[in-house]
XYZ file of C-alpha atoms in Angstrom:
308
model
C -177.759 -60.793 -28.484
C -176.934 -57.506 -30.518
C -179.677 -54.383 -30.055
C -178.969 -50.495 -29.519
C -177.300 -50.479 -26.395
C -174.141 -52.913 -27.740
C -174.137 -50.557 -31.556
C -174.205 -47.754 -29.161
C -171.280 -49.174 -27.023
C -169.449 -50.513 -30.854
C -169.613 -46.964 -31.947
C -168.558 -45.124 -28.544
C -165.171 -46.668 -28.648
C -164.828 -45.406 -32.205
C -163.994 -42.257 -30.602
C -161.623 -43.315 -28.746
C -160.631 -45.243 -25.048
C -162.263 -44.559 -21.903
C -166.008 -43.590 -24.017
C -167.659 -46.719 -23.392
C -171.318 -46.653 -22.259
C -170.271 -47.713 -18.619
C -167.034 -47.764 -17.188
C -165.855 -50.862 -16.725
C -163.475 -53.565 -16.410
C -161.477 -53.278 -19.804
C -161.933 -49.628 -19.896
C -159.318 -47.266 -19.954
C -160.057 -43.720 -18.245
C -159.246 -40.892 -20.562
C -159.392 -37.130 -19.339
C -160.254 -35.083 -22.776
C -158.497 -32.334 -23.023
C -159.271 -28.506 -24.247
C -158.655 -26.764 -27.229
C -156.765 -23.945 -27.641
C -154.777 -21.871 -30.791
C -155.555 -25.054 -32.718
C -154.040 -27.638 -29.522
C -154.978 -30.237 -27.640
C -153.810 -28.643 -24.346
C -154.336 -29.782 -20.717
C -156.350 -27.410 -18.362
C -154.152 -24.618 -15.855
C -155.906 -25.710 -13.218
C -154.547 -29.657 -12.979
C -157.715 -30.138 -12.057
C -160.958 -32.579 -14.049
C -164.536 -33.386 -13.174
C -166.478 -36.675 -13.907
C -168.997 -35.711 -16.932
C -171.754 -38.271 -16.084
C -174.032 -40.100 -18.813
C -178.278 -39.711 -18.733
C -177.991 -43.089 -16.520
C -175.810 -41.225 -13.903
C -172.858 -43.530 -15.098
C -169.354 -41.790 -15.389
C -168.730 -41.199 -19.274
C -165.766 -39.915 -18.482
C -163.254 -36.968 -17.450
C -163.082 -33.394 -18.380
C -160.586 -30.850 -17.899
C -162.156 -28.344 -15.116
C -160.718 -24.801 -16.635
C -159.565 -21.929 -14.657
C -159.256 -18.508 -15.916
C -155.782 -18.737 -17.153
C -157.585 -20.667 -19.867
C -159.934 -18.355 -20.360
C -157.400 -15.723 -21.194
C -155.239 -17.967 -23.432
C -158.417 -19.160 -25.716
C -159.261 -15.473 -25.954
C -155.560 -14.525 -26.726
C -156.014 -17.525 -29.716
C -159.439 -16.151 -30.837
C -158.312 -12.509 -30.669
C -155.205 -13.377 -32.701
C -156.658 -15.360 -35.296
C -159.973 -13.124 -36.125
C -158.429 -10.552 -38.683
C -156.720 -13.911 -40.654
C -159.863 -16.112 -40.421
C -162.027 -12.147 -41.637
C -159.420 -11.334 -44.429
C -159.836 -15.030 -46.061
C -162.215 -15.214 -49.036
C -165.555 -16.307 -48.056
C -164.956 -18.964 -50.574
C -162.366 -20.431 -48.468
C -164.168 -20.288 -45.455
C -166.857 -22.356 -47.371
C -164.939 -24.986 -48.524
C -163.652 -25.140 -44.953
C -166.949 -25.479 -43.219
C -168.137 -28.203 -46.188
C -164.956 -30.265 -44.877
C -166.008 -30.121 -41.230
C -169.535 -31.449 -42.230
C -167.778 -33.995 -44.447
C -166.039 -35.197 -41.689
C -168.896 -35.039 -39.147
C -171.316 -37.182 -41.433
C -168.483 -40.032 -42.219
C -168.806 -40.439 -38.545
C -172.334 -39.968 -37.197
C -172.983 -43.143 -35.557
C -169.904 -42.644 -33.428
C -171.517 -38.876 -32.809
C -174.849 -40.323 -32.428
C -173.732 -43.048 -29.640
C -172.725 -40.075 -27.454
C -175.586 -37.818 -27.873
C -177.584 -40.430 -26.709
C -175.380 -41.147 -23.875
C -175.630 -38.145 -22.832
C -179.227 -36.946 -23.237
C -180.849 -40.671 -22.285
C -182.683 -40.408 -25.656
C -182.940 -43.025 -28.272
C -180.088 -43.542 -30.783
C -182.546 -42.589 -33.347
C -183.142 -39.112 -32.020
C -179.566 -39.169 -31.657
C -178.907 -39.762 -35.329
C -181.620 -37.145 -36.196
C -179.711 -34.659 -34.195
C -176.541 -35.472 -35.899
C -177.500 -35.457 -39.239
C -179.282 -32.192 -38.557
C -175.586 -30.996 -37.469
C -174.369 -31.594 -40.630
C -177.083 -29.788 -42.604
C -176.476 -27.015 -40.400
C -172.873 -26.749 -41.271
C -174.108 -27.338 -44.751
C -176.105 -24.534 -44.675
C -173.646 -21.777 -43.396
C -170.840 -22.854 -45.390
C -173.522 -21.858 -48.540
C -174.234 -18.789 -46.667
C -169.960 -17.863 -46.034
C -170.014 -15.740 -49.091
C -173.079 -14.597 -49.079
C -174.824 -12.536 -46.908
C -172.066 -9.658 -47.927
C -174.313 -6.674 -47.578
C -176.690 -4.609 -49.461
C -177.090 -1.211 -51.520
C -179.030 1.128 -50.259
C -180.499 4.393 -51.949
C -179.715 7.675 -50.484
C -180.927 11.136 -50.825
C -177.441 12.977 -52.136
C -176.567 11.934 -55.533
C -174.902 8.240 -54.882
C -175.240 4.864 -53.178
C -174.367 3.478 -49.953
C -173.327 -0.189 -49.693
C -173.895 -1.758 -46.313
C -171.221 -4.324 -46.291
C -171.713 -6.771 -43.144
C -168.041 -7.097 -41.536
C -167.296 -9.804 -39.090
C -167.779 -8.919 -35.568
C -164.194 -10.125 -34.415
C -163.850 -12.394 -31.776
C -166.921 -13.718 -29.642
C -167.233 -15.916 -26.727
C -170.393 -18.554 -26.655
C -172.081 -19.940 -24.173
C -173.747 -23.259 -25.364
C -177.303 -24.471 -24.423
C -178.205 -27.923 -23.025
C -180.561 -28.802 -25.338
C -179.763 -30.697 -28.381
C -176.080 -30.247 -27.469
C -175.121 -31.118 -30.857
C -176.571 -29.154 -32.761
C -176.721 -26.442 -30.896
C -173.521 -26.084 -30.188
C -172.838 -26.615 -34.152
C -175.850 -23.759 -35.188
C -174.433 -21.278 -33.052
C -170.220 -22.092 -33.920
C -171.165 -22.359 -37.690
C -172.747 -19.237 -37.711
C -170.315 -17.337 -35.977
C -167.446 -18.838 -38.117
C -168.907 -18.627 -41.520
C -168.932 -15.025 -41.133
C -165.185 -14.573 -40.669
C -165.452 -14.133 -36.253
C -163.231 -16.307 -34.356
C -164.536 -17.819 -31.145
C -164.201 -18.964 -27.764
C -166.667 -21.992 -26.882
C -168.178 -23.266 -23.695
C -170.255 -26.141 -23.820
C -173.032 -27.889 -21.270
C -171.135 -29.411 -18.452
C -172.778 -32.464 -19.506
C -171.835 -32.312 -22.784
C -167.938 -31.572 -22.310
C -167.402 -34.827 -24.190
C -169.173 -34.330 -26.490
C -166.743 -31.042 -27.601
C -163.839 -33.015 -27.064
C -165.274 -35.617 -29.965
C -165.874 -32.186 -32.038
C -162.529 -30.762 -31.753
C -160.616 -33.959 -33.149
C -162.466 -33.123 -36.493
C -162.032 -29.288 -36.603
C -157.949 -30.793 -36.149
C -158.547 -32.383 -39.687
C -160.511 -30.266 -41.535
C -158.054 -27.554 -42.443
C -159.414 -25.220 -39.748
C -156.745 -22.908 -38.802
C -155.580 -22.608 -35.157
C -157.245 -20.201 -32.707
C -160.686 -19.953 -34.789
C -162.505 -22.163 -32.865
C -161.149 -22.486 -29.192
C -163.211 -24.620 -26.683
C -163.196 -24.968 -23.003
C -164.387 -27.162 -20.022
C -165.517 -26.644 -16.882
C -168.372 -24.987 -14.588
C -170.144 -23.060 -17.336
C -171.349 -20.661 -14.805
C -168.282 -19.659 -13.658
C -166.082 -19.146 -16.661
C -169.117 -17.398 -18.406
C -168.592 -14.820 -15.786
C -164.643 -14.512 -16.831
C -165.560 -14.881 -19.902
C -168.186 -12.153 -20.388
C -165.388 -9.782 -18.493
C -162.741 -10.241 -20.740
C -162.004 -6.954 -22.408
C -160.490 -8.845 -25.732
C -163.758 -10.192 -26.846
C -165.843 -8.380 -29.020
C -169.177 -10.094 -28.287
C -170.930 -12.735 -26.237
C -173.569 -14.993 -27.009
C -175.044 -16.612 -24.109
C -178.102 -19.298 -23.684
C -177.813 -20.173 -20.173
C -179.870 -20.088 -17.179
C -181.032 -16.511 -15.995
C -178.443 -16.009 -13.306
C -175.536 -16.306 -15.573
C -177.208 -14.123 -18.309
C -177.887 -11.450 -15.649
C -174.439 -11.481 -14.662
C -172.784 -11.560 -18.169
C -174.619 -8.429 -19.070
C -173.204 -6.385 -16.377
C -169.933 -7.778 -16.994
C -170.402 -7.366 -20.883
C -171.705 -3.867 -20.515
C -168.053 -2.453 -18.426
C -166.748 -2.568 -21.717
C -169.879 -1.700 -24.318
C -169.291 -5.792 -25.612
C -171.936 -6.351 -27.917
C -174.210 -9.433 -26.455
C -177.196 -12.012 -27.504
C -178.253 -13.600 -24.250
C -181.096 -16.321 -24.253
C -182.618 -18.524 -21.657
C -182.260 -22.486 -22.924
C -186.003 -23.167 -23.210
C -186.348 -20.241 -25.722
C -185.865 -21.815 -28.941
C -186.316 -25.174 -30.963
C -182.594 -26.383 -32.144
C -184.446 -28.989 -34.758
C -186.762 -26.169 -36.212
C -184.331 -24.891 -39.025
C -186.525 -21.539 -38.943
C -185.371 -21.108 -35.389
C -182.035 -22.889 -35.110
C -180.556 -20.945 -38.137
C -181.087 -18.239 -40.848
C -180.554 -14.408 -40.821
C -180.810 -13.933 -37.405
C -177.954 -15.550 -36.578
C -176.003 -13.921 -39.474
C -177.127 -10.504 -38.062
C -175.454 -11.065 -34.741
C -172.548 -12.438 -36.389
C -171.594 -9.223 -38.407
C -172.406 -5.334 -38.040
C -172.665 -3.425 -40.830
C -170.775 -0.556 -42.319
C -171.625 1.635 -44.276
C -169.973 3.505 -47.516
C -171.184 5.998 -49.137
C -170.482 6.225 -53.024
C -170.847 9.301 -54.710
C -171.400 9.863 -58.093
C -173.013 12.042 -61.102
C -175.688 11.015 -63.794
């Protein structure tokens, strides 16, 4: 008899062998891979860990990076900032509209493994996913927008506060809603010309792995968007040391944000740590607007002189 669990299992292997619901006879075991400079690449290390479904099932294999990865993602991001910034935020747009293009023509496969991997039901899944998409939607409107402001000032002229991109910025995802989470807080950081350096949930490695095939076809150029795998705690920590970032956004559990803010601060790196519990992802007045776009850019400002 057909009922969720076989459509969830149907739409699974959409993305590909080895993602069935439970491993089985049949199944093919597939390591994903990372992302790096706009590659599929396999991790330095040799080494993968079993990324296990809400049912304690093995979903599958992730690569288990080291911090030779680390350093070549931020090498990509670092290299690829001052393109992705100089591009009109028109471009960027049309970019980002793509990407949610692409997610929405396939949600249910997206949908099957968010609710393999939370244990909820595939329609809280499908909410989840098709609240992705909006929030691509919504930052691709906001890519050239957002530009800055004009300000009065007391000698005869203006100043225009023009909001630059940051550069490039590591993020640390949350567990929750690992989705669209991970989709607020990349779209965001994107949209505003930054290039960044991604580390998802352990849990939710395959899930990234899924989201990296579409960045491959939706024009993004290599090195904005780098993602690795592995013990978040750990390569938050090299990470949040690396003196080629230019900021770090972190929701992760205390520990790691007390670390990463020594680490951040050898270096004056800009930072937005959070603890996971701190914020609903489905609340669109928490899980995006000009908060986000403030950490995203700093401001400079020009002054404009001129006589009446």
């Amino acid at each position: 008899a057909e009922g969720p669990a076989s459509e969830t299992a149907a739409n699974l292997q959409a993305l590909g062998p080895g993602t069935s619901a439970v491993q089985g006879a049949g199944d093919v075991d597939r390591t994903s891979k990372i992302y790096i400079g706009g590659k599929q690449a396999r991790s330095d290390s040799g080494s993968s860990y079993p990324v296990l479904a809400a049912d304690g099932s093995v979903a599958g294999l992730a690569c288990d990076c080291n911090r030779k990865d680390v350093r070549d993602a931020v090498e990509a991001a670092a290299g690829a900032a001052k393109g992705w910034s100089s591009k009109p935020g028109h471009t960027r747009a049309q970019i980002l509209y793509f990407l949610a293009e692409n997610l929405s023509a396939r949600a249910a496969a997206f949908a099957a493994r968010v609710a393999q991997i939370t244990g909820g039901s595939l329609s809280e899944a499908e909410a989840e996913v098709a609240a992705a998409v909006d929030r691509i939607f919504t930052y691709a409107a906001l890519a050239d927008k957002a530009g800055g402001t004009v300000q009065e000032s007391t000698l005869k002229g203006m100043v225009m506060a023009v909001n630059e991109s940051v550069g490039a910025i590591g993020i640390v995802c949350p567990t929750a809603h690992p989705l669209l989470s991970l989709v607020s807080l990349l779209a965001a950081a994107v949209a505003r010309g930054n290039a960044v350096v991604l580390i998802p949930a352990r849990a939710a490695a395959l899930l990234a792995s899924d989201l990296y095939q579409l960045i491959e076809t939706s024009d993004v150029p290599g090195g904005v968007i780098n993602i690795l795998t592995g013990d978040q705690h750990v390569l938050s920590l090299t990470l949040a040391s690396h003196q080629g970032l230019d900021a770090f956004w972190c929701f992760a559990p205390l520990r790691t944000i007390l670390a990463v803010e020594k680490l951040a601060a050898e270096d004056m790196k800009r930072t937005w740590t959070e603890t996971p519990d701190g914020r609903d992802w489905m609340d669109p007045e928490q899980g995006a607007g000009g908060e986000f776009v403030r950490h995203a850019t700093h401001v400079k400002n020009i002054w404009v002189p001129f006589v009446a």
